[in-house]
GROMACS .gro file of C-alpha atoms in nm:
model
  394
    1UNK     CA    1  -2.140  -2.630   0.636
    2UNK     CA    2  -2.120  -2.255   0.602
    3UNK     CA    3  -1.792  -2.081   0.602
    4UNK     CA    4  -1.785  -1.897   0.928
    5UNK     CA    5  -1.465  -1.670   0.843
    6UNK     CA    6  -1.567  -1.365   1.043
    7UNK     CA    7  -1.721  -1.573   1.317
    8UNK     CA    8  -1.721  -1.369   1.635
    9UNK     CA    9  -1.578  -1.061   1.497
   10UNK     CA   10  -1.757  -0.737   1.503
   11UNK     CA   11  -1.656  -0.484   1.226
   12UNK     CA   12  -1.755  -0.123   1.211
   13UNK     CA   13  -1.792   0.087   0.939
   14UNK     CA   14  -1.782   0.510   1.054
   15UNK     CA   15  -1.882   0.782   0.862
   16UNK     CA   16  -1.628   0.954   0.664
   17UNK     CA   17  -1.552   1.297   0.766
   18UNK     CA   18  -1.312   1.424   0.514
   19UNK     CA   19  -1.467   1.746   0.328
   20UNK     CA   20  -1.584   1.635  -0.010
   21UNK     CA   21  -1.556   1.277   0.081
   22UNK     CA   22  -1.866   1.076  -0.021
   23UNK     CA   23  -1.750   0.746  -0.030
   24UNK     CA   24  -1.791   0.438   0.245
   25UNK     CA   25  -1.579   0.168   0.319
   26UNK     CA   26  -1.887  -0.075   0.288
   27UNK     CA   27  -2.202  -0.137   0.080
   28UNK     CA   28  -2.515  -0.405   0.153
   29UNK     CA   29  -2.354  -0.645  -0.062
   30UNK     CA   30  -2.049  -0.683   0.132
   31UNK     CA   31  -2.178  -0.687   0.463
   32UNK     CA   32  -2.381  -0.935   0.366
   33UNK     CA   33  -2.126  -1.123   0.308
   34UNK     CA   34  -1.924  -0.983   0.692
   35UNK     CA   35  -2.283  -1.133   0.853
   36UNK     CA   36  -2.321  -1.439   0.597
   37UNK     CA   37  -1.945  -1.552   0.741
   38UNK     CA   38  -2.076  -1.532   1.122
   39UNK     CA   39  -1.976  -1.135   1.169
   40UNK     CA   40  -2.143  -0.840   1.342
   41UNK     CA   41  -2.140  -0.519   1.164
   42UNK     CA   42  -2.168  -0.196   1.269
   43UNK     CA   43  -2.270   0.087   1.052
   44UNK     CA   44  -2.274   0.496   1.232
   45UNK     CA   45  -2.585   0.660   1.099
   46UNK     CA   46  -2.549   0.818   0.779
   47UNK     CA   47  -2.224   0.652   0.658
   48UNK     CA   48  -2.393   0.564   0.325
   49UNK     CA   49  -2.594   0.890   0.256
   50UNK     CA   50  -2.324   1.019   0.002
   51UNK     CA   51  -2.324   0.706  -0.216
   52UNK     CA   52  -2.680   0.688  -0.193
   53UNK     CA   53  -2.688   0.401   0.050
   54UNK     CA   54  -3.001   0.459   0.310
   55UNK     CA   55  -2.966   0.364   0.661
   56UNK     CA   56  -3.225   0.104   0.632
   57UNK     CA   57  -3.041  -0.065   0.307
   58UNK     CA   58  -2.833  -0.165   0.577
   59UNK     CA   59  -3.060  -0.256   0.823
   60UNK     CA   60  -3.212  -0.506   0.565
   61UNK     CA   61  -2.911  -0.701   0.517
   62UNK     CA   62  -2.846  -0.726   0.936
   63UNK     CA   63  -2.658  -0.466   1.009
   64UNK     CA   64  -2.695  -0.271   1.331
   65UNK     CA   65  -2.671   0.125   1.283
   66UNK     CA   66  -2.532   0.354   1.549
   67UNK     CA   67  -2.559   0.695   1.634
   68UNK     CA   68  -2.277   0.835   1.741
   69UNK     CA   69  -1.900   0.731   1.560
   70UNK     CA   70  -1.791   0.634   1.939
   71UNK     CA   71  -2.001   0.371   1.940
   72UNK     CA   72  -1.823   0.258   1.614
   73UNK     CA   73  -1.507   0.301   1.679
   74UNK     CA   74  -1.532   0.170   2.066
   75UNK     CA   75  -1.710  -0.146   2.027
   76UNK     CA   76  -1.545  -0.284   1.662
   77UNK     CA   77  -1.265  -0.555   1.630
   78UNK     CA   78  -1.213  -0.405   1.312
   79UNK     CA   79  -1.240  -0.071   1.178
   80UNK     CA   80  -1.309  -0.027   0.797
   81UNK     CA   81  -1.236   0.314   0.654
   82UNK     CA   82  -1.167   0.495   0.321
   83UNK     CA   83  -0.969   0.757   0.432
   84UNK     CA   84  -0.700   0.756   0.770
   85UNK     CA   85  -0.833   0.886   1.074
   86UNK     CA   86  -0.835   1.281   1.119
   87UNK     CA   87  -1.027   1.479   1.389
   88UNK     CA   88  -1.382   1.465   1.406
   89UNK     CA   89  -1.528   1.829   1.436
   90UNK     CA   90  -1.842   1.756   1.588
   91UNK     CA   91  -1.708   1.536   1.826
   92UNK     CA   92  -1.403   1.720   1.934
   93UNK     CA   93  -1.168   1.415   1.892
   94UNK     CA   94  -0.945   1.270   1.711
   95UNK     CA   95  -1.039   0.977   1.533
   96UNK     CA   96  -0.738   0.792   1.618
   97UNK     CA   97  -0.812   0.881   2.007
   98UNK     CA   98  -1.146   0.680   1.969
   99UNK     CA   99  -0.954   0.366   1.897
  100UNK     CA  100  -0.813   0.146   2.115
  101UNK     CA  101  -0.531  -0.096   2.186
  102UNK     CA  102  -0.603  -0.444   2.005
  103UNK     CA  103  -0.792  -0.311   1.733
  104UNK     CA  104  -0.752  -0.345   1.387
  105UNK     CA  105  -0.767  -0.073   1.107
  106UNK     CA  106  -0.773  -0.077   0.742
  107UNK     CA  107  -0.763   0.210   0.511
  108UNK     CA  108  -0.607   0.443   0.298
  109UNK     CA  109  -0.356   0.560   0.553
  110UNK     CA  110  -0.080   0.711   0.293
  111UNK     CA  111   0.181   0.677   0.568
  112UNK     CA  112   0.501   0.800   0.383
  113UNK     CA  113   0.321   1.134   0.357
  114UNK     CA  114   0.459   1.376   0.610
  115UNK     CA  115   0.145   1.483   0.637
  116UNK     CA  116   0.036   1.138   0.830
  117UNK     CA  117   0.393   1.068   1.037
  118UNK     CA  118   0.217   1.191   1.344
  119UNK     CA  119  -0.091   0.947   1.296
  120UNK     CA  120   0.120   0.683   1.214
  121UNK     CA  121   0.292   0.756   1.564
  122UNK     CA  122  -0.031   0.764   1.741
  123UNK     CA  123  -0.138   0.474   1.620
  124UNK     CA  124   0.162   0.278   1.733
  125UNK     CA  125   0.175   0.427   2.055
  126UNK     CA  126  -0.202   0.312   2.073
  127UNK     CA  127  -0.063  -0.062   1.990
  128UNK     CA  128  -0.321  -0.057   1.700
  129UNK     CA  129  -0.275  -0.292   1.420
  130UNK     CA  130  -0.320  -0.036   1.111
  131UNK     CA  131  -0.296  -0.190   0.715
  132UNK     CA  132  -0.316   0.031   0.425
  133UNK     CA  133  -0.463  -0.017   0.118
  134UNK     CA  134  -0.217   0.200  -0.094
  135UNK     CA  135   0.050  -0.047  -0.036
  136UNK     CA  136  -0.098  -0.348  -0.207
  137UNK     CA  137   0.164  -0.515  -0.455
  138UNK     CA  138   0.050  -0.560  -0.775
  139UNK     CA  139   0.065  -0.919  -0.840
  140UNK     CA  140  -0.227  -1.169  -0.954
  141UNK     CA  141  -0.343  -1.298  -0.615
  142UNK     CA  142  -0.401  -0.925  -0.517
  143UNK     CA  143  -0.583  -0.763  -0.795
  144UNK     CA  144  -0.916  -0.795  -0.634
  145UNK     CA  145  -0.769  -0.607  -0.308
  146UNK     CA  146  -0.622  -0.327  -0.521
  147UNK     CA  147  -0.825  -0.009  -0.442
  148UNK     CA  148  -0.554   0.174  -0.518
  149UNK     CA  149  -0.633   0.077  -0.904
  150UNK     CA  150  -0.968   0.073  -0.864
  151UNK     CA  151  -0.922   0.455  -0.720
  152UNK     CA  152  -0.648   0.545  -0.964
  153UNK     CA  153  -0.903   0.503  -1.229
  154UNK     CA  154  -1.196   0.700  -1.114
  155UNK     CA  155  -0.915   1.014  -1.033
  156UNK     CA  156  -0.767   0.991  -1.388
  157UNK     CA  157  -1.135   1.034  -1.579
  158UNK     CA  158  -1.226   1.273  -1.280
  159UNK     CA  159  -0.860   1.505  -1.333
  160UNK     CA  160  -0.938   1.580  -1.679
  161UNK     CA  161  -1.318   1.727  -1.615
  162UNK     CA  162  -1.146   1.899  -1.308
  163UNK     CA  163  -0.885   2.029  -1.584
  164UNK     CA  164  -1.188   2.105  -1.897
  165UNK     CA  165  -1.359   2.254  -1.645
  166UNK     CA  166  -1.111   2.544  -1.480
  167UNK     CA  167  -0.919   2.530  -1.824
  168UNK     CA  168  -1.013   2.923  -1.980
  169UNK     CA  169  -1.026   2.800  -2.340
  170UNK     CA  170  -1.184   2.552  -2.528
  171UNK     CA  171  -1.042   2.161  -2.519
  172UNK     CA  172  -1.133   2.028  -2.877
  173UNK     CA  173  -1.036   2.180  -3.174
  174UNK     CA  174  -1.323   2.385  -3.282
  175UNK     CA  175  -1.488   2.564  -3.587
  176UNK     CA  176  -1.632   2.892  -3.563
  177UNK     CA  177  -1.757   3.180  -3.795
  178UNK     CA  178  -1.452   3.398  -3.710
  179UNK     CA  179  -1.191   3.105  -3.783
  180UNK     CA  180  -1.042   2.789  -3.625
  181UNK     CA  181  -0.985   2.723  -3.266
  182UNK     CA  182  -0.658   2.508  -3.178
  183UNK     CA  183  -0.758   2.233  -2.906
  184UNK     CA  184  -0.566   2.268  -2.581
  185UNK     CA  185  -0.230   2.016  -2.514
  186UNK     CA  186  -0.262   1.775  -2.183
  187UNK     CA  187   0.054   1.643  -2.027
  188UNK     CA  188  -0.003   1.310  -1.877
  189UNK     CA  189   0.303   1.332  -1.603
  190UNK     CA  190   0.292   0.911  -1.532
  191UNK     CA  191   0.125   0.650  -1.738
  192UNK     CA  192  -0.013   0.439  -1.465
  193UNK     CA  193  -0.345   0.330  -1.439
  194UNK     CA  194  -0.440   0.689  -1.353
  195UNK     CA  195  -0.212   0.841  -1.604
  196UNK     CA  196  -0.405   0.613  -1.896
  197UNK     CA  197  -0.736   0.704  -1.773
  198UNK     CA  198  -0.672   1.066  -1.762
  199UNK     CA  199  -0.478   1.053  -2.086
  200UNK     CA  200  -0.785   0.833  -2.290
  201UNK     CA  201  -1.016   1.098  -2.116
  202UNK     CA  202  -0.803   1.398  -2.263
  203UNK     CA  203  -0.803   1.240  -2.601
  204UNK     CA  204  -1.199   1.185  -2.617
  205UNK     CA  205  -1.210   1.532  -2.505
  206UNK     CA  206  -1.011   1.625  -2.813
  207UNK     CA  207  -0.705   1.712  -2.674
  208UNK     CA  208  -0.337   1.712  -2.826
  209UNK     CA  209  -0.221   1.466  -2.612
  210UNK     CA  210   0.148   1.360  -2.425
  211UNK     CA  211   0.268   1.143  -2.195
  212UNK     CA  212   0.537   1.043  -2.041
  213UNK     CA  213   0.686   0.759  -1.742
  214UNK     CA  214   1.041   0.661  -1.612
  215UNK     CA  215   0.894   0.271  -1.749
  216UNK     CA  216   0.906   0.155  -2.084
  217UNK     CA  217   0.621  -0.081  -2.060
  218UNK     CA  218   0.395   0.257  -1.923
  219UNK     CA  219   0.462   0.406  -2.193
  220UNK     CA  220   0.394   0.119  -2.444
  221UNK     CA  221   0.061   0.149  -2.266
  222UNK     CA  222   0.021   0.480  -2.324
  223UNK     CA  223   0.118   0.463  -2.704
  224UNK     CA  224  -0.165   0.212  -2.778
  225UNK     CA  225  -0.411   0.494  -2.645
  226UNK     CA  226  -0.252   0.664  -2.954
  227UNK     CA  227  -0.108   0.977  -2.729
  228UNK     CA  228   0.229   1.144  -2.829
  229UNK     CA  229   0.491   1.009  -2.552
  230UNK     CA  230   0.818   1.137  -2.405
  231UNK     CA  231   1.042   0.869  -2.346
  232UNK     CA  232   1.314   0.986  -2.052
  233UNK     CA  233   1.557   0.719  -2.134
  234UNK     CA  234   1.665   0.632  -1.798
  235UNK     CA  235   1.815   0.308  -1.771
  236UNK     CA  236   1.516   0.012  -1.702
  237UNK     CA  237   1.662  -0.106  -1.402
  238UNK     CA  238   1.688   0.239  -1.211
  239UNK     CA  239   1.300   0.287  -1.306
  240UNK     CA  240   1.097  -0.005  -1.283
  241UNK     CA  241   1.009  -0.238  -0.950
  242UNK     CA  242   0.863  -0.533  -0.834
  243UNK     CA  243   0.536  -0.582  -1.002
  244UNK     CA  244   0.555  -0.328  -1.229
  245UNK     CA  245   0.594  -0.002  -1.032
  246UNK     CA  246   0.818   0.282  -1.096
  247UNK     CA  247   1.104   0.294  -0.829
  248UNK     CA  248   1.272   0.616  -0.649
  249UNK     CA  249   1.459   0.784  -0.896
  250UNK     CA  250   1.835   0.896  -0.767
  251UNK     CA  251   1.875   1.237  -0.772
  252UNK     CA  252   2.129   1.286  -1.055
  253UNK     CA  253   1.845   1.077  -1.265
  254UNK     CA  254   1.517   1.304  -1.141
  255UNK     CA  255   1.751   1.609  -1.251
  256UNK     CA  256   1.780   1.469  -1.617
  257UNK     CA  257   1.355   1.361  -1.615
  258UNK     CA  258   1.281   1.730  -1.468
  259UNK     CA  259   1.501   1.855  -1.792
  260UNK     CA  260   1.360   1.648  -2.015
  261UNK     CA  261   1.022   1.715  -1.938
  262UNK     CA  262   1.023   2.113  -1.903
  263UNK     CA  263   0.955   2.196  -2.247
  264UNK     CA  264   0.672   2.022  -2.284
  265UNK     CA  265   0.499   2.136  -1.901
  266UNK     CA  266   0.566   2.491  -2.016
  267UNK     CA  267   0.414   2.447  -2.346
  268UNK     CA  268   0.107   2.251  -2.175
  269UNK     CA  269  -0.247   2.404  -2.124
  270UNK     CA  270  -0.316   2.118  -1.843
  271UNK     CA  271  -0.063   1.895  -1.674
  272UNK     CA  272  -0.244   1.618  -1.482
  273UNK     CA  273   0.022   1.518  -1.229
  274UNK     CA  274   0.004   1.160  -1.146
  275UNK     CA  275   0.358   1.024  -1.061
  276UNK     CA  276   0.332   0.764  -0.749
  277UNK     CA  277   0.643   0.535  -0.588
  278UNK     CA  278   0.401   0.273  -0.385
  279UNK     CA  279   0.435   0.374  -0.007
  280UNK     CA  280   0.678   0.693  -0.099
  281UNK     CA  281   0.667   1.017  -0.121
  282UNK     CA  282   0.568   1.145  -0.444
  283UNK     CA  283   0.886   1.297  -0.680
  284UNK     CA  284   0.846   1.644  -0.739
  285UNK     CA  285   0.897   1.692  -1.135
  286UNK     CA  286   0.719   2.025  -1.197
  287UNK     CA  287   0.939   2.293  -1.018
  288UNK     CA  288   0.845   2.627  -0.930
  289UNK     CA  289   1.025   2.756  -1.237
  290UNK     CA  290   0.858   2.558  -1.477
  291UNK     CA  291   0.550   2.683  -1.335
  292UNK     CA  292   0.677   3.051  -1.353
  293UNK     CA  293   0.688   2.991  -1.770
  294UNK     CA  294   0.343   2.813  -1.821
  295UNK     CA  295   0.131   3.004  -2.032
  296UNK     CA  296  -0.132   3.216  -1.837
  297UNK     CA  297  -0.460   3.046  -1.763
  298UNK     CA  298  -0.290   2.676  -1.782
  299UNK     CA  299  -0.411   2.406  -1.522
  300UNK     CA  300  -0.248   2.182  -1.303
  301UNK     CA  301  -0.440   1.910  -1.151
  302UNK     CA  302  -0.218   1.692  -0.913
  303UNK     CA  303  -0.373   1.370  -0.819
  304UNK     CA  304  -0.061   1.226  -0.646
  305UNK     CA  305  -0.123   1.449  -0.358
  306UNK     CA  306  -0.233   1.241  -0.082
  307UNK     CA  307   0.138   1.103  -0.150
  308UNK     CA  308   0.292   1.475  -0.135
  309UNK     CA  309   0.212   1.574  -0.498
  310UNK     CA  310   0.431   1.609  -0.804
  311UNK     CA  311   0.434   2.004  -0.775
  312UNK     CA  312   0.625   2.162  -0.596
  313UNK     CA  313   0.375   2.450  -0.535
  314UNK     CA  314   0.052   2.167  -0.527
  315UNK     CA  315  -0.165   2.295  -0.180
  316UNK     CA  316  -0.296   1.938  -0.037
  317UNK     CA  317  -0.703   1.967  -0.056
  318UNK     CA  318  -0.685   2.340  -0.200
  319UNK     CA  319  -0.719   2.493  -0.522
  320UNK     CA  320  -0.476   2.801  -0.585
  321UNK     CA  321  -0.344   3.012  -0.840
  322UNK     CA  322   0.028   3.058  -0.893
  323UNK     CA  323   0.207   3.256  -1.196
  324UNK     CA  324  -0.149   3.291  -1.345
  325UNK     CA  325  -0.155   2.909  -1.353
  326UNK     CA  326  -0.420   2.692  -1.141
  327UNK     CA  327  -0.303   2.396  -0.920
  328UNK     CA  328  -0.578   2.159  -0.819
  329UNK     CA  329  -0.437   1.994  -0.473
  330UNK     CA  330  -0.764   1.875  -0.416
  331UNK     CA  331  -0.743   1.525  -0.194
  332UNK     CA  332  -1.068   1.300  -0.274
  333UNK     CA  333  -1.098   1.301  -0.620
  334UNK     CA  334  -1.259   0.966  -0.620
  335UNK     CA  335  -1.488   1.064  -0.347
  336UNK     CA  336  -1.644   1.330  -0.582
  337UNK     CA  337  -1.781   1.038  -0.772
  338UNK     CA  338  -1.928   0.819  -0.539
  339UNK     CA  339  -2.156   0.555  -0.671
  340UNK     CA  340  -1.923   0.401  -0.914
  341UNK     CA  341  -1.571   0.418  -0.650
  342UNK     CA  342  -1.762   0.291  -0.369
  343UNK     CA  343  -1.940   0.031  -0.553
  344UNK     CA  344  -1.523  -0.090  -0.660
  345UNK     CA  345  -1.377   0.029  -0.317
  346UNK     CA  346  -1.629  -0.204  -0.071
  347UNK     CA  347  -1.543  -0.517  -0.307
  348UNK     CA  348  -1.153  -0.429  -0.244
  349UNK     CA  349  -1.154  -0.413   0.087
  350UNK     CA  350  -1.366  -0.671   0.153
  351UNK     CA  351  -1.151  -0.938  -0.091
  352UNK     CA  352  -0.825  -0.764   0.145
  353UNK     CA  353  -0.985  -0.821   0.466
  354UNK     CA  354  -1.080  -1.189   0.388
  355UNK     CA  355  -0.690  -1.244   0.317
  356UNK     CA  356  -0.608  -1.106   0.671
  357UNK     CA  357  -0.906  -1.359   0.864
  358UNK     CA  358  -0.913  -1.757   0.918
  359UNK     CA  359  -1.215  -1.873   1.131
  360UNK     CA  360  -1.245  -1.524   1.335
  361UNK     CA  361  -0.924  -1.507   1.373
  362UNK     CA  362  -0.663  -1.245   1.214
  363UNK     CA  363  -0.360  -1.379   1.039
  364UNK     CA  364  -0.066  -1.178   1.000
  365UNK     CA  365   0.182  -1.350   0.805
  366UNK     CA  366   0.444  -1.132   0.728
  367UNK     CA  367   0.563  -1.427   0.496
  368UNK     CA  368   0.239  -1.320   0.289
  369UNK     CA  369   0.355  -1.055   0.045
  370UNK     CA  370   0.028  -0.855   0.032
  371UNK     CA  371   0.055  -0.850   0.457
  372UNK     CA  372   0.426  -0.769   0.442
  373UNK     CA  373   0.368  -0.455   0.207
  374UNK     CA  374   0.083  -0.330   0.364
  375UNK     CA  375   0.088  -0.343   0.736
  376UNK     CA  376   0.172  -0.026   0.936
  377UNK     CA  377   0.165  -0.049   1.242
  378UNK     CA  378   0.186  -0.359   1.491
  379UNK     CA  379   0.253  -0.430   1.865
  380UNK     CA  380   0.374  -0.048   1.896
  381UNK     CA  381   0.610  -0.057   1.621
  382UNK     CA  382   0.586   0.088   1.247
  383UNK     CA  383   0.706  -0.127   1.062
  384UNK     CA  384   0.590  -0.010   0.683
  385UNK     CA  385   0.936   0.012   0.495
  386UNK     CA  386   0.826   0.338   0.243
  387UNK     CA  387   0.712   0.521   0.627
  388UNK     CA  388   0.994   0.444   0.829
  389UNK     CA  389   1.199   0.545   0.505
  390UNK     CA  390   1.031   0.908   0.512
  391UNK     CA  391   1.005   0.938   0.868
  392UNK     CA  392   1.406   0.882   0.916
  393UNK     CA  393   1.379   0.579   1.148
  394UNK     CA  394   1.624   0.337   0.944
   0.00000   0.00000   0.00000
């Protein structure tokens, strides 16, 4: 007998309308597998076109394309997206105001990020149940689900071309006629899995390259890419969480990383900023000062942005120059290289959503870890811990 999971449930999939963003929360594999469990799926026209997924790709595995996003967003149980809801241009409205009470989202909804407090409002006054893939714990049973990962590595590789690519001088060590050329130093500000992807990146690039993380075992990591690392030596129990993740540093303890740090920002030619507390606001560790003494020409790319950024003068989704030094706020990193992070982001979701659903039917344990650390919003109340932390409710 077939396993009828999704029986009765219609999902729909909207185009993304973030500038830059190329990515789609579904590809013809996995709604296959929506329709193959008894689902109806709804795709708005277009939604694939920036991965290079045609209309009718769709079509051939059964689902039903729509014109317009209302039709989407107004006839779905559950809405699948990459990025949170913002205001549609064309239509004049608010994603969020297309919604409606009952309905289920799941995304990237960053919702410690002041940035999003008012979303995360309006979608609790509009009793929607909202999840969000940035809060998924890293343990076993959730590695499949983890987009953030899957994400975190495409931004890493990404960061560094960003940085080789606005940097003013060459990146490898190179021979000329008129003498040798030093290669430029990266400073890998956390050695997650972005922080290792951008650092192995830098290295084939022919960088002199550093890292450094409040954790020990990040910085093992980064070691055995054969990078130079700066150890903080903050106590392990201050700097290291439940499944692995670096923890809010007190403030006395942030002072002491910023200081230990500073030499080596100053000194950099590109600082890929990449620092992330899960479902927090990102700690600021580059100050405006540090940025004052950075050699002329340097780069900052900060890829913790959609969680407020590890510089204190990052611009979220801009590119500006400060002191003579670039910072690279730019938001969708992975979206700028869409075949391969859709292709990883589709299978995440779709391995999350199939945790939330039993025979049509959605199942919100908050007994279930993954469900506990990830749900939003629910029955008009927020009740994600790192959001109501940021937004002052507790």
């Amino acid at each position: 007998m077939a396993n009828l999971q999704f029986s009765g449930l219609v999902f729909g999939i909207p185009k993304e309308i973030m500038s830059g963003e190329r990515r789609v929360s579904a590809n013809p594999d996995t709604i296959e597998q929506f329709i193959a469990g008894g689902a109806k799926v709804l795709v708005e026209q277009g939604a694939g076109e920036g991965s290079f997924i045609r209309d009718e790709e769709y079509v051939k595995v059964g689902a039903e394309i729509c014109r317009e996003p209302m039709q989407v967003f107004g006839n779905a149980d559950i809405i699948l997206k990459v990025k949170e809801p913002a205001f549609n241009e064309i239509q004049k409205m608010h994603e969020a105001d297309m919604m409606h009470a009952g309905q289920a989202l799941v995304t990237f909804l960053h919702p410690a990020a002041p940035a999003n407090h008012n979303l995360v409002k309006t979608l609790a006054e509009k009793g929607i149940l909202s999840l969000t893939l940035d809060s998924i714990p890293r343990i076993s049973r959730a590695q499949e689900m983890d987009a953030l990962t899957s994400m975190s590595t495409v931004a890493g590789y990404k960061s560094v071309l960003f940085a080789a690519n606005t940097l003013t001088k060459f990146v490898p060590m190179t021979g000329t006629a008129v003498g040798m050329i030093k290669p430029a130093t990266a400073l890998i500000i956390g050695a997650g899995v972005a922080g290792l992807q951008a650092a192995a990146t830098a290295k084939r690039l022919g960088a002199v390259v550093y890292a450094t993380d409040i954790r020990p075992d990040a910085l093992e990591h980064a070691k055995s890419l054969g990078v130079k690392v700066i150890e903080t030596g903050i106590p392990h129990e201050l700097t290291t969480g439940q499944g692995g993740y670096a923890k809010n540093l007190p403030e006395e303890w942030l002072l002491k990383e910023r200081a230990i740090i500073r030499e080596t920002v100053v000194n950099a030619d590109i600082v890929i900023g990449s620092a992330l507390v899960p479902g927090k606001v990102a700690p600021i560790l580059i100050t405006e000062e540090m940025v004052k003494q950075m050699k002329p020409g340097s780069v900052i790319i900060d890829i913790s942005i959609d969680q407020g950024g590890n510089c204190d003068l990052t611009v979220g989704g801009e590119i500006v120059r400060r002191y003579d030094v670039t910072i690279d706020g730019t938001k969708n990193i992975p979206g700028m290289v869409p075949t391969t992070s859709t292709w990883m982001f589709a299978r995440n979701i779709y391995n999350f959503v199939s945790n939330l659903l039993k025979d049509g039917k959605l199942q919100i344990n908050l007994e279930d870890e993954i469900i506990s650390s990830s749900i939003v919003t629910k029955d008009g109340e927020i009740l994600h811990a790192g959001a109501r932390e940021a937004m002052g409710l507790d």
